[in-house]
């Protein structure tokens, strides 16, 4: 039977089968072709979506806005300060109001429970644009990027270095397990993914002929890796005071040229972005002043190297989000 995601929410990849995830990656690749050739695809003209952001964003917001417009839809953006949600109106009531006006709702913010509650009450598809626990739209883009570079996914090894318990690391572990990619979380024991999620992913991985490795040893972690992935060491919503502790724990896991040299031949470097690979940001400059380090989760050399596919991932966010919107609203 063909895959049909019409009317579904997109909250976390655990809710989807490998065939459904692959369908979204294929659809994203197809939309990328249409965009590149300038072929119009306003298939959802007449529909409207709303984007609820409780945290800042460049890629996710722009991807939803451009994707929505390319599909012919009206797009409304609500920033962290300009809706009643949470402060004067419950999540449940907000969902019921927005569901009467819009055909789909994107949410970026805090707990996964919030996006789940929106979905329970909206009556229209809800898409997770990043929560504390998961970042699933990023995964469709990243798996498309990985497939573009290697031709297929099954049997590859992806190693995530650093804060292996954040939303991106959690989501990569699920995505890899579902798609037959061997996943390694390489970081200190204090920042490993939650045991319950690891156990769930190991069961899924076993069904898809791949494995999950957690290690504190960099050489073991990156040996044979086709992709080395990292993310910032302090995520949105975490307190500023945590930087000193994170730097202490995560410095040994910075992705350097030496780390890349220990990975498989032809390995690529991946990052969801934004990245602190230099001091050209206020946070990067502040950390340099306070701690005397100018590169955090990866070196500028790796970020700018030929192995780096970070801007392909960023572009693919838009094609992936278009696929997710189209598949759930068509
Ligand atoms: N990768 C990502 O989600 O980027 P933004 O925070 O800019 O949306
Ligand atoms: N882990 C990061 C991802 C940003 C796209 C954060 O949540 O801030």
JSON list of N, CA and C in Angstrom, two decimals, residues 17-69:
[
{"chain": "A", "resi": 17, "resn": "UNK", "atom": "N", "xyz": [6.81, 5.27, 10.39]},
{"chain": "A", "resi": 17, "resn": "UNK", "atom": "CA", "xyz": [7.50, 4.04, 9.96]},
{"chain": "A", "resi": 17, "resn": "UNK", "atom": "C", "xyz": [8.68, 4.43, 9.06]},
{"chain": "A", "resi": 18, "resn": "UNK", "atom": "N", "xyz": [9.62, 3.51, 8.88]},
{"chain": "A", "resi": 18, "resn": "UNK", "atom": "CA", "xyz": [10.71, 3.79, 7.94]},
{"chain": "A", "resi": 18, "resn": "UNK", "atom": "C", "xyz": [10.19, 4.15, 6.54]},
{"chain": "A", "resi": 19, "resn": "UNK", "atom": "N", "xyz": [9.13, 3.47, 6.10]},
{"chain": "A", "resi": 19, "resn": "UNK", "atom": "CA", "xyz": [8.59, 3.75, 4.76]},
{"chain": "A", "resi": 19, "resn": "UNK", "atom": "C", "xyz": [8.02, 5.17, 4.70]},
{"chain": "A", "resi": 20, "resn": "UNK", "atom": "N", "xyz": [7.37, 5.60, 5.78]},
{"chain": "A", "resi": 20, "resn": "UNK", "atom": "CA", "xyz": [6.81, 6.96, 5.79]},
{"chain": "A", "resi": 20, "resn": "UNK", "atom": "C", "xyz": [7.92, 8.02, 5.80]},
{"chain": "A", "resi": 21, "resn": "UNK", "atom": "N", "xyz": [8.99, 7.76, 6.56]},
{"chain": "A", "resi": 21, "resn": "UNK", "atom": "CA", "xyz": [10.10, 8.72, 6.61]},
{"chain": "A", "resi": 21, "resn": "UNK", "atom": "C", "xyz": [10.79, 8.79, 5.24]},
{"chain": "A", "resi": 22, "resn": "UNK", "atom": "N", "xyz": [10.97, 7.62, 4.64]},
{"chain": "A", "resi": 22, "resn": "UNK", "atom": "CA", "xyz": [11.61, 7.58, 3.32]},
{"chain": "A", "resi": 22, "resn": "UNK", "atom": "C", "xyz": [10.74, 8.31, 2.29]},
{"chain": "A", "resi": 23, "resn": "UNK", "atom": "N", "xyz": [9.44, 8.16, 2.41]},
{"chain": "A", "resi": 23, "resn": "UNK", "atom": "CA", "xyz": [8.51, 8.87, 1.51]},
{"chain": "A", "resi": 23, "resn": "UNK", "atom": "C", "xyz": [8.72, 10.39, 1.62]},
{"chain": "A", "resi": 24, "resn": "UNK", "atom": "N", "xyz": [8.88, 10.88, 2.85]},
{"chain": "A", "resi": 24, "resn": "UNK", "atom": "CA", "xyz": [9.09, 12.33, 3.03]},
{"chain": "A", "resi": 24, "resn": "UNK", "atom": "C", "xyz": [10.44, 12.77, 2.45]},
{"chain": "A", "resi": 25, "resn": "UNK", "atom": "N", "xyz": [11.46, 11.95, 2.60]},
{"chain": "A", "resi": 25, "resn": "UNK", "atom": "CA", "xyz": [12.77, 12.29, 2.02]},
{"chain": "A", "resi": 25, "resn": "UNK", "atom": "C", "xyz": [12.66, 12.31, 0.49]},
{"chain": "A", "resi": 26, "resn": "UNK", "atom": "N", "xyz": [11.98, 11.32, -0.08]},
{"chain": "A", "resi": 26, "resn": "UNK", "atom": "CA", "xyz": [11.79, 11.27, -1.54]},
{"chain": "A", "resi": 26, "resn": "UNK", "atom": "C", "xyz": [11.03, 12.51, -2.02]},
{"chain": "A", "resi": 27, "resn": "UNK", "atom": "N", "xyz": [9.99, 12.85, -1.27]},
{"chain": "A", "resi": 27, "resn": "UNK", "atom": "CA", "xyz": [9.17, 14.01, -1.64]},
{"chain": "A", "resi": 27, "resn": "UNK", "atom": "C", "xyz": [9.99, 15.30, -1.56]},
{"chain": "A", "resi": 28, "resn": "UNK", "atom": "N", "xyz": [10.84, 15.41, -0.54]},
{"chain": "A", "resi": 28, "resn": "UNK", "atom": "CA", "xyz": [11.70, 16.58, -0.40]},
{"chain": "A", "resi": 28, "resn": "UNK", "atom": "C", "xyz": [12.65, 16.68, -1.60]},
{"chain": "A", "resi": 29, "resn": "UNK", "atom": "N", "xyz": [13.19, 15.54, -2.01]},
{"chain": "A", "resi": 29, "resn": "UNK", "atom": "CA", "xyz": [14.10, 15.52, -3.17]},
{"chain": "A", "resi": 29, "resn": "UNK", "atom": "C", "xyz": [13.35, 15.97, -4.43]},
{"chain": "A", "resi": 30, "resn": "UNK", "atom": "N", "xyz": [12.11, 15.52, -4.53]},
{"chain": "A", "resi": 30, "resn": "UNK", "atom": "CA", "xyz": [11.28, 15.89, -5.68]},
{"chain": "A", "resi": 30, "resn": "UNK", "atom": "C", "xyz": [11.01, 17.40, -5.70]},
{"chain": "A", "resi": 31, "resn": "UNK", "atom": "N", "xyz": [10.65, 17.95, -4.53]},
{"chain": "A", "resi": 31, "resn": "UNK", "atom": "CA", "xyz": [10.41, 19.40, -4.44]},
{"chain": "A", "resi": 31, "resn": "UNK", "atom": "C", "xyz": [11.69, 20.18, -4.73]},
{"chain": "A", "resi": 32, "resn": "UNK", "atom": "N", "xyz": [12.82, 19.64, -4.34]},
{"chain": "A", "resi": 32, "resn": "UNK", "atom": "CA", "xyz": [14.11, 20.31, -4.61]},
{"chain": "A", "resi": 32, "resn": "UNK", "atom": "C", "xyz": [14.30, 20.44, -6.13]},
{"chain": "A", "resi": 33, "resn": "UNK", "atom": "N", "xyz": [13.96, 19.37, -6.84]},
{"chain": "A", "resi": 33, "resn": "UNK", "atom": "CA", "xyz": [14.06, 19.40, -8.31]},
{"chain": "A", "resi": 33, "resn": "UNK", "atom": "C", "xyz": [13.15, 20.47, -8.90]},
{"chain": "A", "resi": 34, "resn": "UNK", "atom": "N", "xyz": [11.92, 20.54, -8.39]},
{"chain": "A", "resi": 34, "resn": "UNK", "atom": "CA", "xyz": [10.97, 21.53, -8.91]},
{"chain": "A", "resi": 34, "resn": "UNK", "atom": "C", "xyz": [11.48, 22.94, -8.66]},
{"chain": "A", "resi": 35, "resn": "UNK", "atom": "N", "xyz": [12.03, 23.17, -7.46]},
{"chain": "A", "resi": 35, "resn": "UNK", "atom": "CA", "xyz": [12.54, 24.50, -7.11]},
{"chain": "A", "resi": 35, "resn": "UNK", "atom": "C", "xyz": [13.72, 24.87, -8.00]},
{"chain": "A", "resi": 36, "resn": "UNK", "atom": "N", "xyz": [14.62, 23.91, -8.18]},
{"chain": "A", "resi": 36, "resn": "UNK", "atom": "CA", "xyz": [15.83, 24.16, -8.97]},
{"chain": "A", "resi": 36, "resn": "UNK", "atom": "C", "xyz": [15.50, 24.47, -10.43]},
{"chain": "A", "resi": 37, "resn": "UNK", "atom": "N", "xyz": [14.45, 23.85, -10.96]},
{"chain": "A", "resi": 37, "resn": "UNK", "atom": "CA", "xyz": [14.09, 24.07, -12.36]},
{"chain": "A", "resi": 37, "resn": "UNK", "atom": "C", "xyz": [13.08, 25.19, -12.52]},
{"chain": "A", "resi": 38, "resn": "UNK", "atom": "N", "xyz": [12.70, 25.81, -11.42]},
{"chain": "A", "resi": 38, "resn": "UNK", "atom": "CA", "xyz": [11.74, 26.92, -11.48]},
{"chain": "A", "resi": 38, "resn": "UNK", "atom": "C", "xyz": [10.34, 26.47, -11.87]},
{"chain": "A", "resi": 39, "resn": "UNK", "atom": "N", "xyz": [10.02, 25.20, -11.59]},
{"chain": "A", "resi": 39, "resn": "UNK", "atom": "CA", "xyz": [8.69, 24.68, -11.94]},
{"chain": "A", "resi": 39, "resn": "UNK", "atom": "C", "xyz": [7.69, 25.04, -10.83]},
{"chain": "A", "resi": 40, "resn": "UNK", "atom": "N", "xyz": [6.64, 25.79, -11.17]},
{"chain": "A", "resi": 40, "resn": "UNK", "atom": "CA", "xyz": [5.68, 26.18, -10.13]},
{"chain": "A", "resi": 40, "resn": "UNK", "atom": "C", "xyz": [5.03, 24.96, -9.47]},
{"chain": "A", "resi": 41, "resn": "UNK", "atom": "N", "xyz": [4.76, 25.08, -8.15]},
{"chain": "A", "resi": 41, "resn": "UNK", "atom": "CA", "xyz": [4.13, 23.95, -7.44]},
{"chain": "A", "resi": 41, "resn": "UNK", "atom": "C", "xyz": [3.21, 24.47, -6.33]},
{"chain": "A", "resi": 42, "resn": "UNK", "atom": "N", "xyz": [2.35, 25.40, -6.72]},
{"chain": "A", "resi": 42, "resn": "UNK", "atom": "CA", "xyz": [1.42, 26.00, -5.74]},
{"chain": "A", "resi": 42, "resn": "UNK", "atom": "C", "xyz": [0.21, 25.08, -5.52]},
{"chain": "A", "resi": 43, "resn": "UNK", "atom": "N", "xyz": [0.51, 23.82, -5.09]},
{"chain": "A", "resi": 43, "resn": "UNK", "atom": "CA", "xyz": [-0.53, 22.80, -5.00]},
{"chain": "A", "resi": 43, "resn": "UNK", "atom": "C", "xyz": [-1.52, 23.04, -3.86]},
{"chain": "A", "resi": 44, "resn": "UNK", "atom": "N", "xyz": [-1.18, 23.90, -2.92]},
{"chain": "A", "resi": 44, "resn": "UNK", "atom": "CA", "xyz": [-2.06, 24.09, -1.75]},
{"chain": "A", "resi": 44, "resn": "UNK", "atom": "C", "xyz": [-2.65, 25.50, -1.71]},
{"chain": "A", "resi": 45, "resn": "UNK", "atom": "N", "xyz": [-2.83, 26.08, -2.90]},
{"chain": "A", "resi": 45, "resn": "UNK", "atom": "CA", "xyz": [-3.40, 27.44, -2.97]},
{"chain": "A", "resi": 45, "resn": "UNK", "atom": "C", "xyz": [-4.74, 27.48, -2.25]},
{"chain": "A", "resi": 46, "resn": "UNK", "atom": "N", "xyz": [-4.96, 28.57, -1.51]},
{"chain": "A", "resi": 46, "resn": "UNK", "atom": "CA", "xyz": [-6.22, 28.73, -0.78]},
{"chain": "A", "resi": 46, "resn": "UNK", "atom": "C", "xyz": [-6.12, 28.31, 0.67]},
{"chain": "A", "resi": 47, "resn": "UNK", "atom": "N", "xyz": [-5.06, 27.57, 1.02]},
{"chain": "A", "resi": 47, "resn": "UNK", "atom": "CA", "xyz": [-4.90, 27.18, 2.44]},
{"chain": "A", "resi": 47, "resn": "UNK", "atom": "C", "xyz": [-4.04, 28.21, 3.17]},
{"chain": "A", "resi": 48, "resn": "UNK", "atom": "N", "xyz": [-4.12, 28.17, 4.51]},
{"chain": "A", "resi": 48, "resn": "UNK", "atom": "CA", "xyz": [-3.35, 29.10, 5.36]},
{"chain": "A", "resi": 48, "resn": "UNK", "atom": "C", "xyz": [-2.72, 28.33, 6.51]},
{"chain": "A", "resi": 49, "resn": "UNK", "atom": "N", "xyz": [-1.48, 28.74, 6.85]},
{"chain": "A", "resi": 49, "resn": "UNK", "atom": "CA", "xyz": [-0.82, 28.11, 8.01]},
{"chain": "A", "resi": 49, "resn": "UNK", "atom": "C", "xyz": [-0.31, 29.19, 8.96]},
{"chain": "A", "resi": 50, "resn": "UNK", "atom": "N", "xyz": [-0.13, 28.79, 10.23]},
{"chain": "A", "resi": 50, "resn": "UNK", "atom": "CA", "xyz": [0.39, 29.73, 11.23]},
{"chain": "A", "resi": 50, "resn": "UNK", "atom": "C", "xyz": [1.65, 29.14, 11.85]},
{"chain": "A", "resi": 51, "resn": "UNK", "atom": "N", "xyz": [2.62, 30.01, 12.08]},
{"chain": "A", "resi": 51, "resn": "UNK", "atom": "CA", "xyz": [3.91, 29.60, 12.65]},
{"chain": "A", "resi": 51, "resn": "UNK", "atom": "C", "xyz": [4.04, 30.23, 14.03]},
{"chain": "A", "resi": 52, "resn": "UNK", "atom": "N", "xyz": [4.05, 29.37, 15.06]},
{"chain": "A", "resi": 52, "resn": "UNK", "atom": "CA", "xyz": [4.13, 29.83, 16.46]},
{"chain": "A", "resi": 52, "resn": "UNK", "atom": "C", "xyz": [5.55, 29.62, 16.95]},
{"chain": "A", "resi": 53, "resn": "UNK", "atom": "N", "xyz": [6.27, 30.70, 17.19]},
{"chain": "A", "resi": 53, "resn": "UNK", "atom": "CA", "xyz": [7.66, 30.57, 17.64]},
{"chain": "A", "resi": 53, "resn": "UNK", "atom": "C", "xyz": [7.82, 31.13, 19.04]},
{"chain": "A", "resi": 54, "resn": "UNK", "atom": "N", "xyz": [8.17, 30.26, 20.01]},
{"chain": "A", "resi": 54, "resn": "UNK", "atom": "CA", "xyz": [8.51, 30.73, 21.35]},
{"chain": "A", "resi": 54, "resn": "UNK", "atom": "C", "xyz": [10.03, 30.81, 21.55]},
{"chain": "A", "resi": 55, "resn": "UNK", "atom": "N", "xyz": [10.78, 30.36, 20.52]},
{"chain": "A", "resi": 55, "resn": "UNK", "atom": "CA", "xyz": [12.24, 30.52, 20.52]},
{"chain": "A", "resi": 55, "resn": "UNK", "atom": "C", "xyz": [12.62, 31.12, 19.17]},
{"chain": "A", "resi": 56, "resn": "UNK", "atom": "N", "xyz": [13.83, 31.68, 19.09]},
{"chain": "A", "resi": 56, "resn": "UNK", "atom": "CA", "xyz": [14.26, 32.33, 17.85]},
{"chain": "A", "resi": 56, "resn": "UNK", "atom": "C", "xyz": [14.59, 31.29, 16.77]},
{"chain": "A", "resi": 57, "resn": "UNK", "atom": "N", "xyz": [14.69, 31.78, 15.53]},
{"chain": "A", "resi": 57, "resn": "UNK", "atom": "CA", "xyz": [14.98, 30.87, 14.41]},
{"chain": "A", "resi": 57, "resn": "UNK", "atom": "C", "xyz": [15.36, 31.67, 13.16]},
{"chain": "A", "resi": 58, "resn": "UNK", "atom": "N", "xyz": [16.26, 31.12, 12.37]},
{"chain": "A", "resi": 58, "resn": "UNK", "atom": "CA", "xyz": [16.48, 31.63, 11.01]},
{"chain": "A", "resi": 58, "resn": "UNK", "atom": "C", "xyz": [15.98, 30.59, 10.01]},
{"chain": "A", "resi": 59, "resn": "UNK", "atom": "N", "xyz": [16.62, 29.37, 10.02]},
{"chain": "A", "resi": 59, "resn": "UNK", "atom": "CA", "xyz": [16.31, 28.35, 9.03]},
{"chain": "A", "resi": 59, "resn": "UNK", "atom": "C", "xyz": [14.87, 27.85, 9.09]},
{"chain": "A", "resi": 60, "resn": "UNK", "atom": "N", "xyz": [14.40, 27.51, 10.28]},
{"chain": "A", "resi": 60, "resn": "UNK", "atom": "CA", "xyz": [13.08, 26.87, 10.38]},
{"chain": "A", "resi": 60, "resn": "UNK", "atom": "C", "xyz": [11.98, 27.85, 9.99]},
{"chain": "A", "resi": 61, "resn": "UNK", "atom": "N", "xyz": [12.07, 29.06, 10.51]},
{"chain": "A", "resi": 61, "resn": "UNK", "atom": "CA", "xyz": [11.07, 30.06, 10.16]},
{"chain": "A", "resi": 61, "resn": "UNK", "atom": "C", "xyz": [11.07, 30.33, 8.66]},
{"chain": "A", "resi": 62, "resn": "UNK", "atom": "N", "xyz": [12.25, 30.61, 8.10]},
{"chain": "A", "resi": 62, "resn": "UNK", "atom": "CA", "xyz": [12.33, 30.94, 6.67]},
{"chain": "A", "resi": 62, "resn": "UNK", "atom": "C", "xyz": [11.89, 29.76, 5.81]},
{"chain": "A", "resi": 63, "resn": "UNK", "atom": "N", "xyz": [12.22, 28.55, 6.26]},
{"chain": "A", "resi": 63, "resn": "UNK", "atom": "CA", "xyz": [11.81, 27.36, 5.50]},
{"chain": "A", "resi": 63, "resn": "UNK", "atom": "C", "xyz": [10.29, 27.24, 5.46]},
{"chain": "A", "resi": 64, "resn": "UNK", "atom": "N", "xyz": [9.64, 27.41, 6.61]},
{"chain": "A", "resi": 64, "resn": "UNK", "atom": "CA", "xyz": [8.17, 27.34, 6.63]},
{"chain": "A", "resi": 64, "resn": "UNK", "atom": "C", "xyz": [7.56, 28.46, 5.81]},
{"chain": "A", "resi": 65, "resn": "UNK", "atom": "N", "xyz": [8.15, 29.66, 5.89]},
{"chain": "A", "resi": 65, "resn": "UNK", "atom": "CA", "xyz": [7.57, 30.80, 5.15]},
{"chain": "A", "resi": 65, "resn": "UNK", "atom": "C", "xyz": [7.72, 30.59, 3.63]},
{"chain": "A", "resi": 66, "resn": "UNK", "atom": "N", "xyz": [8.92, 30.24, 3.20]},
{"chain": "A", "resi": 66, "resn": "UNK", "atom": "CA", "xyz": [9.15, 30.08, 1.75]},
{"chain": "A", "resi": 66, "resn": "UNK", "atom": "C", "xyz": [8.39, 28.86, 1.24]},
{"chain": "A", "resi": 67, "resn": "UNK", "atom": "N", "xyz": [8.46, 27.77, 1.99]},
{"chain": "A", "resi": 67, "resn": "UNK", "atom": "CA", "xyz": [7.75, 26.55, 1.56]},
{"chain": "A", "resi": 67, "resn": "UNK", "atom": "C", "xyz": [6.25, 26.83, 1.44]},
{"chain": "A", "resi": 68, "resn": "UNK", "atom": "N", "xyz": [5.70, 27.49, 2.44]},
{"chain": "A", "resi": 68, "resn": "UNK", "atom": "CA", "xyz": [4.27, 27.80, 2.43]},
{"chain": "A", "resi": 68, "resn": "UNK", "atom": "C", "xyz": [3.90, 28.65, 1.22]},
{"chain": "A", "resi": 69, "resn": "UNK", "atom": "N", "xyz": [4.70, 29.65, 0.95]},
{"chain": "A", "resi": 69, "resn": "UNK", "atom": "CA", "xyz": [4.39, 30.54, -0.19]},
{"chain": "A", "resi": 69, "resn": "UNK", "atom": "C", "xyz": [4.56, 29.80, -1.51]}
]
